[in-house]
XYZ file of C-alpha atoms in Angstrom:
721
model
C -34.653 -43.921 109.194
C -33.662 -47.559 109.623
C -30.306 -48.582 108.211
C -29.289 -51.800 106.440
C -30.794 -55.081 107.464
C -28.151 -55.942 110.025
C -29.409 -53.025 112.185
C -32.784 -54.755 112.534
C -32.557 -57.145 115.514
C -34.462 -60.366 115.100
C -37.270 -60.897 117.566
C -36.136 -63.220 120.308
C -38.016 -65.527 122.591
C -36.430 -67.102 125.668
C -33.032 -65.753 124.647
C -33.125 -67.457 121.248
C -33.789 -66.084 117.776
C -37.414 -66.606 116.913
C -38.323 -68.685 113.888
C -41.870 -67.353 114.008
C -42.344 -65.699 110.579
C -45.172 -63.583 111.981
C -42.754 -61.913 114.395
C -40.152 -61.045 111.729
C -42.570 -59.934 109.003
C -42.399 -56.287 110.001
C -38.608 -56.414 110.151
C -38.345 -57.882 106.670
C -40.964 -55.493 105.353
C -39.035 -52.481 106.635
C -35.822 -53.902 105.204
C -37.447 -54.356 101.802
C -38.607 -50.751 101.939
C -35.041 -49.575 102.550
C -33.763 -51.832 99.766
C -36.340 -50.493 97.333
C -35.320 -46.924 98.071
C -31.679 -47.819 97.376
C -32.753 -49.679 94.243
C -34.818 -46.791 92.894
C -31.969 -44.379 93.639
C -29.615 -46.513 91.539
C -27.548 -47.802 94.466
C -27.627 -51.409 93.311
C -24.864 -52.594 95.643
C -26.682 -51.504 98.797
C -30.032 -52.794 97.535
C -28.612 -56.177 96.518
C -26.989 -56.636 99.908
C -30.313 -56.163 101.678
C -32.209 -58.414 99.238
C -29.639 -61.155 99.889
C -30.028 -60.776 103.641
C -33.819 -60.924 103.351
C -33.453 -64.186 101.430
C -31.218 -65.551 104.193
C -33.957 -64.716 106.687
C -36.766 -65.979 104.482
C -35.715 -68.174 101.528
C -39.309 -68.114 100.277
C -39.454 -64.331 99.883
C -40.371 -64.176 96.186
C -40.081 -60.383 95.898
C -36.505 -60.416 97.203
C -35.478 -63.085 94.686
C -37.226 -61.176 91.901
C -35.736 -57.784 92.728
C -32.265 -59.239 93.197
C -32.630 -60.721 89.719
C -33.876 -57.385 88.413
C -30.665 -55.747 89.634
C -28.725 -58.362 87.682
C -30.748 -57.540 84.573
C -30.321 -53.795 85.023
C -26.573 -54.289 85.539
C -26.264 -56.283 82.315
C -25.590 -59.568 84.136
C -28.336 -61.613 82.517
C -26.765 -64.984 83.291
C -27.209 -64.310 87.000
C -30.509 -62.440 86.619
C -32.392 -65.253 84.900
C -32.016 -67.992 87.559
C -32.817 -65.502 90.338
C -36.078 -64.429 88.703
C -36.886 -68.050 87.887
C -36.456 -68.868 91.581
C -38.908 -66.095 92.443
C -41.452 -67.539 90.022
C -41.033 -71.029 91.449
C -42.101 -69.568 94.786
C -44.902 -67.427 93.340
C -45.812 -67.869 89.676
C -48.467 -65.175 89.903
C -46.157 -62.138 89.652
C -46.638 -60.431 86.261
C -43.717 -58.047 86.868
C -41.369 -60.975 87.412
C -42.502 -62.675 84.198
C -42.032 -59.391 82.305
C -38.556 -58.820 83.740
C -37.591 -62.408 82.960
C -38.685 -61.735 79.378
C -36.520 -58.617 79.302
C -33.501 -60.585 80.549
C -34.001 -63.254 77.888
C -34.419 -60.560 75.229
C -31.132 -58.956 76.290
C -29.209 -62.141 75.442
C -31.012 -62.817 72.184
C -33.238 -65.666 73.417
C -36.339 -64.460 71.639
C -38.490 -67.577 72.046
C -37.959 -67.647 75.813
C -38.611 -63.906 76.022
C -41.899 -64.273 74.140
C -43.053 -67.059 76.482
C -42.257 -64.956 79.549
C -43.970 -61.853 78.205
C -47.055 -63.892 77.289
C -47.187 -65.253 80.839
C -47.147 -61.691 82.184
C -49.924 -60.621 79.812
C -52.085 -63.594 80.810
C -51.833 -62.479 84.428
C -52.256 -58.770 83.661
C -53.625 -58.037 80.164
C -52.810 -54.315 80.374
C -49.206 -54.759 81.573
C -47.497 -52.086 79.474
C -43.935 -53.380 79.806
C -44.975 -56.921 78.919
C -47.092 -55.813 75.951
C -44.272 -53.587 74.743
C -41.643 -56.299 75.149
C -43.865 -58.944 73.559
C -44.558 -56.754 70.543
C -40.879 -55.953 70.187
C -39.806 -59.607 70.281
C -42.558 -60.741 67.911
C -41.336 -58.109 65.476
C -37.785 -59.441 65.644
C -39.200 -62.943 65.086
C -40.862 -61.807 61.855
C -44.425 -61.978 63.217
C -45.173 -58.450 62.102
C -48.971 -58.467 62.385
C -48.851 -59.847 65.921
C -46.122 -57.367 66.825
C -48.229 -54.437 65.628
C -51.188 -55.796 67.618
C -49.350 -55.990 70.939
C -47.482 -52.722 70.506
C -50.857 -51.127 69.764
C -52.239 -52.562 73.014
C -49.210 -51.203 74.878
C -49.828 -47.755 73.389
C -53.470 -47.861 74.527
C -52.546 -49.059 78.021
C -50.163 -46.145 78.643
C -50.918 -43.203 76.384
C -48.118 -41.061 77.849
C -45.436 -43.751 77.556
C -43.335 -43.070 74.416
C -41.563 -46.451 74.383
C -44.247 -48.522 72.595
C -44.588 -45.810 69.954
C -40.810 -45.769 69.553
C -40.693 -49.554 69.208
C -43.564 -49.517 66.720
C -41.644 -46.952 64.686
C -38.531 -49.144 64.819
C -40.589 -52.130 63.627
C -42.001 -50.165 60.703
C -38.471 -48.992 59.875
C -37.154 -52.571 59.745
C -40.055 -53.551 57.497
C -39.433 -50.644 55.132
C -42.765 -48.983 56.003
C -41.144 -45.580 56.170
C -44.213 -43.334 56.282
C -45.703 -45.342 59.157
C -42.337 -45.304 60.936
C -42.084 -41.540 60.501
C -45.532 -41.048 62.062
C -44.959 -43.337 65.083
C -41.539 -41.918 65.881
C -42.782 -38.337 65.706
C -45.603 -39.225 68.119
C -43.074 -40.739 70.533
C -40.929 -37.606 70.373
C -43.920 -35.364 71.037
C -44.277 -37.199 74.361
C -40.536 -37.207 75.127
C -38.336 -35.117 72.851
C -35.223 -36.506 74.543
C -35.863 -40.146 73.637
C -32.563 -41.046 71.978
C -33.668 -44.250 70.216
C -36.732 -42.600 68.686
C -34.786 -39.593 67.415
C -31.995 -41.779 66.063
C -34.487 -44.013 64.244
C -36.274 -40.948 62.895
C -32.926 -39.898 61.459
C -32.583 -43.317 59.817
C -36.073 -43.000 58.329
C -35.247 -39.567 56.960
C -31.964 -40.874 55.527
C -33.778 -43.656 53.691
C -36.413 -41.204 52.450
C -33.657 -39.048 50.991
C -34.179 -36.243 53.535
C -30.490 -36.287 54.366
C -30.206 -32.791 55.839
C -33.104 -33.474 58.224
C -31.523 -36.789 59.222
C -28.181 -35.175 59.959
C -29.978 -32.676 62.175
C -31.507 -35.527 64.192
C -28.158 -37.259 64.677
C -26.441 -34.028 65.696
C -29.157 -33.446 68.311
C -28.846 -36.881 69.909
C -25.040 -36.827 69.820
C -25.089 -33.741 72.009
C -26.887 -35.844 74.650
C -25.172 -39.192 74.058
C -21.721 -38.487 72.555
C -20.343 -41.933 73.442
C -22.969 -43.909 71.503
C -21.069 -45.412 68.572
C -24.314 -46.327 66.792
C -25.207 -42.631 66.586
C -21.844 -41.757 65.046
C -22.332 -44.614 62.574
C -25.753 -43.270 61.593
C -24.327 -39.775 61.162
C -21.493 -41.151 59.046
C -23.919 -43.027 56.782
C -26.057 -39.927 56.305
C -23.001 -37.804 55.519
C -21.921 -40.427 52.981
C -25.112 -39.689 51.060
C -24.204 -35.982 50.896
C -20.525 -36.541 50.015
C -19.788 -32.796 50.088
C -16.490 -32.234 51.948
C -17.332 -28.775 53.317
C -20.747 -29.926 54.525
C -19.215 -33.026 56.147
C -16.556 -30.928 57.883
C -19.145 -28.506 59.263
C -21.316 -31.372 60.514
C -18.437 -32.992 62.386
C -17.253 -29.657 63.773
C -20.650 -29.136 65.376
C -20.580 -32.413 67.342
C -16.931 -33.295 68.017
C -15.702 -32.592 71.527
C -12.595 -30.429 71.872
C -10.483 -33.468 72.786
C -11.450 -35.155 69.512
C -10.819 -32.261 67.114
C -7.649 -33.986 65.919
C -9.891 -36.543 64.196
C -11.798 -33.943 62.170
C -9.814 -34.034 58.932
C -9.392 -37.791 58.772
C -13.075 -38.383 59.611
C -14.060 -36.017 56.815
C -11.704 -37.483 54.213
C -12.607 -41.087 55.100
C -16.232 -40.600 54.012
C -16.373 -41.975 50.501
C -19.254 -41.209 48.083
C -21.591 -44.184 47.929
C -22.697 -43.543 44.320
C -19.851 -42.030 42.337
C -21.042 -39.495 39.776
C -18.018 -39.854 37.485
C -14.561 -41.353 37.234
C -13.189 -37.851 37.854
C -15.004 -37.765 41.199
C -13.495 -41.155 42.067
C -9.966 -40.037 41.238
C -10.329 -36.685 43.010
C -11.629 -38.379 46.157
C -8.772 -40.868 46.191
C -6.158 -38.131 45.703
C -7.648 -36.198 48.636
C -7.551 -39.302 50.824
C -3.929 -40.014 49.885
C -2.933 -36.471 50.852
C -4.733 -36.746 54.190
C -3.176 -40.120 54.998
C 0.268 -38.718 54.191
C -0.338 -35.878 56.659
C -1.652 -38.306 59.289
C 1.086 -40.906 58.977
C 2.493 -42.094 62.286
C -0.373 -40.924 64.517
C -0.695 -44.416 66.050
C -4.397 -43.913 66.744
C -4.760 -47.518 67.932
C -3.520 -46.420 71.372
C -7.102 -45.264 72.019
C -9.017 -47.750 69.924
C -12.341 -47.182 71.685
C -12.235 -43.556 70.572
C -11.925 -44.784 66.986
C -14.785 -47.223 67.586
C -16.998 -44.544 69.117
C -16.485 -42.112 66.244
C -16.703 -44.890 63.634
C -13.387 -44.048 62.002
C -12.637 -46.914 59.640
C -11.026 -47.467 56.249
C -13.564 -46.291 53.627
C -15.922 -49.157 52.809
C -16.673 -48.068 49.229
C -13.060 -47.948 47.988
C -13.175 -51.423 46.350
C -16.040 -50.328 44.084
C -13.823 -47.767 42.336
C -12.079 -50.284 40.084
C -8.638 -49.196 41.282
C -5.775 -50.883 43.137
C -6.641 -50.374 46.812
C -3.488 -51.799 48.357
C -1.611 -48.464 48.713
C -4.598 -46.737 50.347
C -5.467 -49.642 52.630
C -1.869 -49.951 53.804
C -1.576 -46.201 54.361
C -4.751 -46.210 56.454
C -3.516 -49.149 58.542
C -0.133 -47.443 58.998
C -1.925 -44.349 60.310
C -3.819 -46.528 62.796
C -0.503 -47.992 63.944
C 0.330 -50.967 66.134
C -0.839 -51.601 69.718
C 1.766 -50.994 72.393
C 0.772 -54.193 74.209
C 2.138 -57.540 73.000
C -0.118 -59.639 70.741
C -3.173 -60.973 72.564
C -2.236 -64.576 71.813
C 1.052 -64.182 73.711
C -0.942 -63.461 76.863
C -2.723 -66.831 76.699
C -1.902 -70.355 77.760
C 0.078 -72.586 75.428
C -1.660 -75.205 73.322
C -1.802 -78.809 74.447
C 0.608 -80.996 72.476
C -1.292 -83.388 70.239
C -4.591 -81.546 70.606
C -6.808 -80.883 67.550
C -6.061 -77.783 65.509
C -8.155 -74.993 67.013
C -9.892 -72.643 64.546
C -11.678 -69.510 65.698
C -14.112 -67.506 63.565
C -14.708 -64.016 65.049
C -17.870 -62.192 63.995
C -18.996 -58.602 64.363
C -22.544 -57.846 65.493
C -25.195 -59.155 63.071
C -22.617 -60.532 60.617
C -23.459 -64.147 61.471
C -25.047 -65.047 58.140
C -21.827 -64.323 56.259
C -20.191 -67.170 58.185
C -23.164 -69.512 57.779
C -23.486 -68.848 54.052
C -19.845 -69.098 53.013
C -18.223 -71.309 55.654
C -21.057 -73.222 57.322
C -20.597 -76.244 55.061
C -16.825 -76.203 55.556
C -17.227 -76.086 59.341
C -19.434 -79.193 59.184
C -16.747 -81.062 57.225
C -13.906 -79.900 59.473
C -15.700 -81.071 62.601
C -16.692 -84.408 61.074
C -13.079 -85.337 60.315
C -12.268 -85.120 64.046
C -8.990 -83.230 63.616
C -10.273 -79.745 64.380
C -11.866 -77.841 67.196
C -14.032 -74.896 66.122
C -14.978 -71.845 68.175
C -17.153 -68.984 66.971
C -16.596 -65.684 68.781
C -19.848 -63.774 68.414
C -22.050 -61.166 70.025
C -24.691 -62.437 72.413
C -27.487 -61.197 70.139
C -26.420 -63.641 67.390
C -25.561 -66.624 69.578
C -28.935 -68.404 69.513
C -29.278 -68.109 65.725
C -25.798 -69.520 65.153
C -26.489 -72.419 67.500
C -29.468 -73.380 65.357
C -27.541 -73.156 62.082
C -24.115 -74.604 62.887
C -23.166 -78.111 64.101
C -23.716 -78.754 67.826
C -19.991 -79.431 68.340
C -19.161 -75.771 67.652
C -18.149 -73.893 70.791
C -18.918 -70.235 71.385
C -17.232 -67.282 73.016
C -19.421 -64.259 73.711
C -17.675 -60.994 72.875
C -18.762 -57.345 72.881
C -17.976 -53.974 71.323
C -14.944 -53.477 73.565
C -12.584 -54.609 70.827
C -9.379 -54.825 72.874
C -11.161 -56.719 75.647
C -12.670 -59.064 73.061
C -9.247 -59.661 71.499
C -7.867 -60.675 74.902
C -10.810 -63.029 75.439
C -10.207 -64.638 72.038
C -6.493 -64.802 72.783
C -7.230 -66.720 75.982
C -8.687 -69.535 73.852
C -5.192 -70.377 72.543
C -6.659 -70.783 69.060
C -4.187 -71.720 66.353
C -5.818 -69.857 63.459
C -8.148 -66.868 63.439
C -10.239 -66.880 60.256
C -11.862 -63.501 59.573
C -14.854 -63.843 57.253
C -14.882 -60.062 56.878
C -12.444 -57.295 57.724
C -13.679 -53.762 57.193
C -17.474 -53.992 57.013
C -17.559 -52.234 60.380
C -15.202 -50.808 62.982
C -15.160 -53.917 65.154
C -14.009 -56.375 62.512
C -11.570 -53.798 61.123
C -9.719 -53.146 64.391
C -9.860 -56.657 65.908
C -7.006 -58.071 63.747
C -4.618 -55.356 64.961
C -4.516 -57.070 68.377
C -3.423 -60.488 67.008
C -5.594 -62.846 69.029
C -3.959 -65.877 67.363
C -0.493 -66.508 65.889
C -1.968 -66.868 62.375
C -4.712 -64.637 60.984
C -6.447 -65.267 57.668
C -8.707 -62.948 55.666
C -10.883 -64.022 52.774
C -13.397 -62.815 50.258
C -16.202 -61.682 52.555
C -14.514 -58.366 51.773
C -12.708 -59.289 48.548
C -9.818 -56.856 48.797
C -6.616 -56.651 50.800
C -6.901 -55.462 54.397
C -3.611 -53.549 54.344
C -3.112 -54.645 57.973
C 0.367 -55.973 58.745
C -0.954 -58.319 61.449
C -3.054 -60.290 58.924
C -0.829 -63.063 57.595
C -2.741 -64.580 54.683
C -5.496 -63.827 52.202
C -7.396 -66.912 51.034
C -8.580 -66.964 47.425
C -8.657 -69.277 44.393
C -6.569 -69.670 41.271
C -9.882 -69.694 39.387
C -10.511 -66.021 40.139
C -7.110 -64.387 40.617
C -5.500 -62.575 37.666
C -1.804 -62.834 36.750
C 0.514 -61.105 39.244
C -2.299 -61.087 41.808
C 0.197 -61.110 44.684
C 0.863 -57.431 44.018
C -2.709 -56.585 45.051
C -2.333 -57.900 48.614
C -0.393 -56.858 51.688
C -0.987 -60.401 52.971
C 0.616 -63.552 51.564
C -1.829 -64.844 48.962
C -3.070 -68.444 49.181
C -4.959 -69.745 46.150
C -6.930 -72.977 46.262
C -7.520 -74.963 43.089
C -11.265 -74.553 43.589
C -13.399 -71.800 45.101
C -12.581 -71.218 48.804
C -16.130 -71.807 50.079
C -18.509 -74.683 50.697
C -21.719 -72.974 49.609
C -25.009 -74.770 50.160
C -27.325 -75.042 47.170
C -30.117 -72.466 47.456
C -33.625 -73.755 47.977
C -35.489 -73.013 44.746
C -39.252 -72.539 44.912
C -41.692 -71.700 42.092
C -41.750 -67.945 41.364
C -44.444 -66.107 43.290
C -44.785 -63.317 40.697
C -44.500 -63.054 36.914
C -43.040 -60.157 34.961
C -46.432 -58.459 34.656
C -46.500 -58.141 38.447
C -43.348 -56.020 38.149
C -44.829 -53.830 35.408
C -43.242 -55.479 32.347
C -44.959 -56.940 29.279
C -44.227 -60.188 27.452
C -43.126 -58.175 24.411
C -40.363 -56.406 26.306
C -36.955 -57.971 26.754
C -35.941 -57.742 30.368
C -32.281 -57.322 31.314
C -31.643 -57.521 35.054
C -28.665 -56.089 36.889
C -29.751 -57.062 40.379
C -26.568 -56.268 42.283
C -26.155 -53.837 45.161
C -26.737 -50.455 43.596
C -23.392 -49.046 44.763
C -21.621 -51.597 42.528
C -22.725 -49.689 39.419
C -19.513 -47.936 38.388
C -19.710 -44.884 36.073
C -17.977 -47.003 33.400
C -21.052 -49.259 33.391
C -23.459 -46.587 32.160
C -22.277 -46.748 28.550
C -22.803 -50.529 28.436
C -26.383 -50.201 29.662
C -26.996 -47.430 27.145
C -25.607 -49.521 24.273
C -27.955 -52.402 25.134
C -30.933 -50.041 25.190
C -29.955 -48.357 21.907
C -29.501 -51.643 20.039
C -32.658 -53.317 21.384
C -35.695 -51.040 21.174
C -37.725 -53.540 23.249
C -35.114 -53.649 26.011
C -35.821 -52.567 29.576
C -33.307 -52.809 32.404
C -34.240 -53.652 35.989
C -32.116 -52.481 38.918
C -32.776 -52.888 42.636
C -32.065 -50.026 45.016
C -30.704 -50.279 48.516
C -32.003 -49.357 51.934
C -31.714 -45.631 51.194
C -33.940 -44.055 48.563
C -31.282 -41.375 48.202
C -28.921 -43.928 46.615
C -31.356 -44.506 43.760
C -31.809 -40.741 43.441
C -28.039 -40.269 43.190
C -27.854 -42.907 40.455
C -30.685 -41.251 38.524
C -28.828 -37.937 38.758
C -25.791 -39.634 37.225
C -27.872 -41.178 34.442
C -29.263 -37.720 33.612
C -25.724 -36.629 32.855
C -24.330 -39.808 31.289
C -27.198 -41.480 29.375
C -30.209 -39.124 29.438
C -31.746 -40.330 26.161
C -32.338 -43.925 27.359
C -32.681 -43.654 31.134
C -36.483 -43.778 30.928
C -36.159 -47.507 30.146
C -34.184 -48.201 33.314
C -36.426 -49.065 36.255
C -34.970 -48.945 39.763
C -37.064 -51.009 42.152
C -37.058 -50.360 45.884
C -35.511 -52.971 48.120
C -37.737 -56.055 48.112
C -38.308 -59.300 50.053
C -36.235 -62.305 49.052
C -39.116 -64.141 47.360
C -39.850 -61.077 45.189
C -36.158 -60.712 44.349
C -36.020 -64.344 43.200
C -39.200 -63.886 41.154
C -37.769 -60.791 39.451
C -34.504 -62.631 38.734
C -36.375 -65.476 37.062
C -38.566 -63.073 35.082
C -35.475 -61.603 33.389
C -34.390 -62.806 29.957
C -30.768 -62.358 30.975
C -28.895 -61.178 34.066
C -25.972 -58.756 33.854
C -22.951 -58.788 36.129
C -21.449 -55.460 37.204
C -18.036 -54.141 36.150
C -14.949 -54.034 38.391
C -16.748 -55.472 41.449
C -19.023 -58.273 40.327
C -21.398 -60.759 41.870
C -20.409 -62.996 44.775
C -23.263 -64.652 46.629
C -25.615 -63.351 43.928
C -23.729 -65.391 41.319
C -24.173 -68.576 43.345
C -27.860 -67.834 43.854
C -28.491 -67.029 40.174
C -26.601 -70.047 38.856
C -28.316 -72.206 41.466
C -31.604 -71.205 39.810
C -30.195 -71.963 36.343
C -30.159 -68.320 35.217
C -27.632 -67.022 32.645
C -25.461 -64.262 34.118
C -23.300 -62.389 31.588
C -19.981 -61.277 33.067
C -16.860 -59.387 32.027
C -13.899 -60.450 34.212
C -12.220 -57.481 35.840
C -8.683 -56.534 36.738
C -9.054 -57.667 40.359
C -10.412 -60.779 42.056
C -13.548 -58.952 43.175
C -14.593 -58.682 39.536
C -13.853 -62.298 38.584
C -15.975 -64.501 40.882
C -18.713 -65.181 38.320
C -16.089 -66.225 35.782
C -14.614 -68.544 38.417
C -17.994 -70.229 38.829
C -18.272 -70.709 35.068
C -14.747 -72.144 34.962
C -15.764 -74.720 37.558
C -18.778 -75.554 35.385
C -16.586 -75.635 32.241
C -18.782 -73.070 30.506
C -17.831 -69.833 28.771
C -21.067 -68.949 26.951
C -21.683 -65.960 29.245
C -18.082 -64.789 29.760
C -17.199 -61.689 27.730
C -13.776 -60.804 26.307
C -14.293 -57.044 26.411
C -17.020 -54.426 26.841
C -18.316 -54.743 23.281
C -18.519 -58.517 23.618
C -20.385 -58.070 26.931
C -23.095 -56.078 25.154
C -23.193 -58.550 22.247
C -23.635 -61.548 24.567
C -26.403 -59.858 26.537
C -28.302 -58.996 23.343
C -27.855 -62.480 21.857
C -29.150 -64.301 24.922
C -32.066 -61.926 25.487
C -33.172 -62.058 21.833
C -32.677 -65.772 21.171
C -35.049 -67.988 23.205
C -33.473 -71.219 21.932
C -29.971 -70.110 22.898
C -31.252 -68.911 26.265
C -33.012 -72.220 26.934
C -29.878 -74.176 25.995
C -27.692 -72.122 28.343
C -30.169 -72.454 31.193
C -30.342 -76.201 30.724
C -26.550 -76.592 30.783
C -26.252 -74.380 33.877
C -28.775 -76.598 35.649
C -26.909 -79.727 34.560
C -23.463 -78.479 35.568
C -24.039 -76.277 38.616
C -23.853 -79.106 41.165
C -20.079 -78.611 41.327
C -20.622 -75.146 42.857
C -22.504 -76.385 45.904
C -21.526 -78.513 48.903
C -18.105 -78.659 47.275
C -16.268 -81.671 48.735
C -13.047 -80.699 46.932
C -13.093 -77.277 48.593
C -13.764 -78.882 51.973
C -10.742 -81.164 51.563
C -8.501 -78.311 50.381
C -9.583 -76.189 53.340
C -8.932 -79.086 55.697
C -5.372 -79.508 54.401
C -4.767 -75.753 54.464
C -5.986 -75.277 58.036
C -3.938 -78.263 59.158
C -0.827 -76.704 57.615
C -1.568 -73.266 59.081
C -2.282 -74.819 62.473
C 1.150 -76.431 62.601
C 2.752 -73.189 61.424
C 0.918 -71.369 64.212
C 2.215 -73.745 66.861
C 5.767 -73.344 65.653
C 5.323 -69.569 65.764
C 3.928 -69.735 69.291
C 6.864 -71.838 70.485
C 9.322 -69.554 68.718
């Protein structure tokens, strides 16, 4: 068998190397055959070496350029893959495989439009090209062109009846669109072809979780984890499904069946960190928190951060649902962070170059995967103002999948750093920027943004109300809030130093208001009924809230209450189970809608006579959206900042018509507004007249500018020190 290309002597004529391509065609052809065998065997290094040598011999060899680019794509090096495949297509534009692989490379870096164009080119050349049809359907689905996506995935299924991938992708599309029965059918068909298809089985588990078939879902995740134990997404899916069960013994048994022997030390803390998503009673809340405290006491000093990727893989993170309990979370959050410990390595910022004297203050906004809209919504306007003043440099550290979307939504002067799930590696990359201030929009919505601050990628780190509760992490210096929403002695609630602006700490853009697409009849309500809407995330409904809803329903015999469920049908089922115990005599007048598109949500909001804020953890973005539409939102300020944002908005507007003094007053206000059309109209009119101060807030932009300037100088002094 011939060896690598250098063993093939070039044909010679008169003692010189021949330039006659006819004479070297066989040599190159044999070399390409050897390279392909290496390539198919997974020996990319050997294959790439031969492809490169073929190109040296014949720079117009389109297949060599294409296959060299394909190796780049398969190795995850899309930035090198794309120009190589493009070079192949410049030589020969008639290669459908090259167009399809170029589409796959674009898709891998989140460039959906370019991927769609490449896949379409492949399909034009070869209408039954399965990979191109599959990729095109997948990308059209991500672009929101659902009908077209279904069409092309259907063509891919017809073109290769024994290929499970198009069926799996069709199931994933149906899952994203909430078409759970269709998703269930497609994914089962894919698994009948290939029972080991990890993505299909994982997505089937997600479908079953959302359908409330939690035990079946857990079985799916346990099966795939046995084959892919290092896939963090699978552990996350298992964790979410176990959260719906919230039975400690069941959770322990589930983890015992999938944890490797080396990870058994995580069993108890994994089990105790799973917090019930819908609490059935205040007793359940208190019992859970006591159990967690005991476990954290036993686990103190473990210093788990020494193997942070193990924590990331198994999705061990401070319980997300703690802030919805209406309790002081600082002791628990600090205890969890103390258990995690401190990295042995010096802070990531100390490993970077020093800042340039006199240079603009450098702000960096790190984002976890698919958390880009939190930055755009709450800080996009502020970033515009900071850049315009010319005194700041802004970098967004984001995952490649979100890069293109952010580029479209943020100012062109924003710079980007592409990071990945390797949290320590990402911290070092951010540290190399020599940023002055790291502003975390969220800490604790996932493992990545929870563990990143531990590595101190900048001298100053700031948290804010994307997660409106203390982080408990010693490396986070400040928590940014507002004096409008913090209660007396608020400093006691934070492990960070508390900074309070005079206005709200966001520059929120006014929502685009369009005429409602549906009236209340479309949602099953009559004009005679009085519609009270509590349209918050369903897990915000604390057990203390049930009695308030019941009192409204008892005092207004025409009252109906609208709630909106989450992604999982089981969450609504858990809430109904609670209502059966707490308010059984009136629960038939509470309607829980499934999750709905944004335009339907806005229509339902505007169909309500009055909107109700939740207790303990109230509206945030929802308050801005409701008030932006001129809708009255009755609120009862809570003990902690997370229950006081709506009141803060009203304080900015100098209105208190919808702000309750206590629970009885909350019920009274809701009944008055719902039953008095003139009062309701007057409140709506004044909200519309006064709500401009909430949006594109120039005062907030100026306060943030002064704050970041001050923190930037503090950072530089700290770096020098």
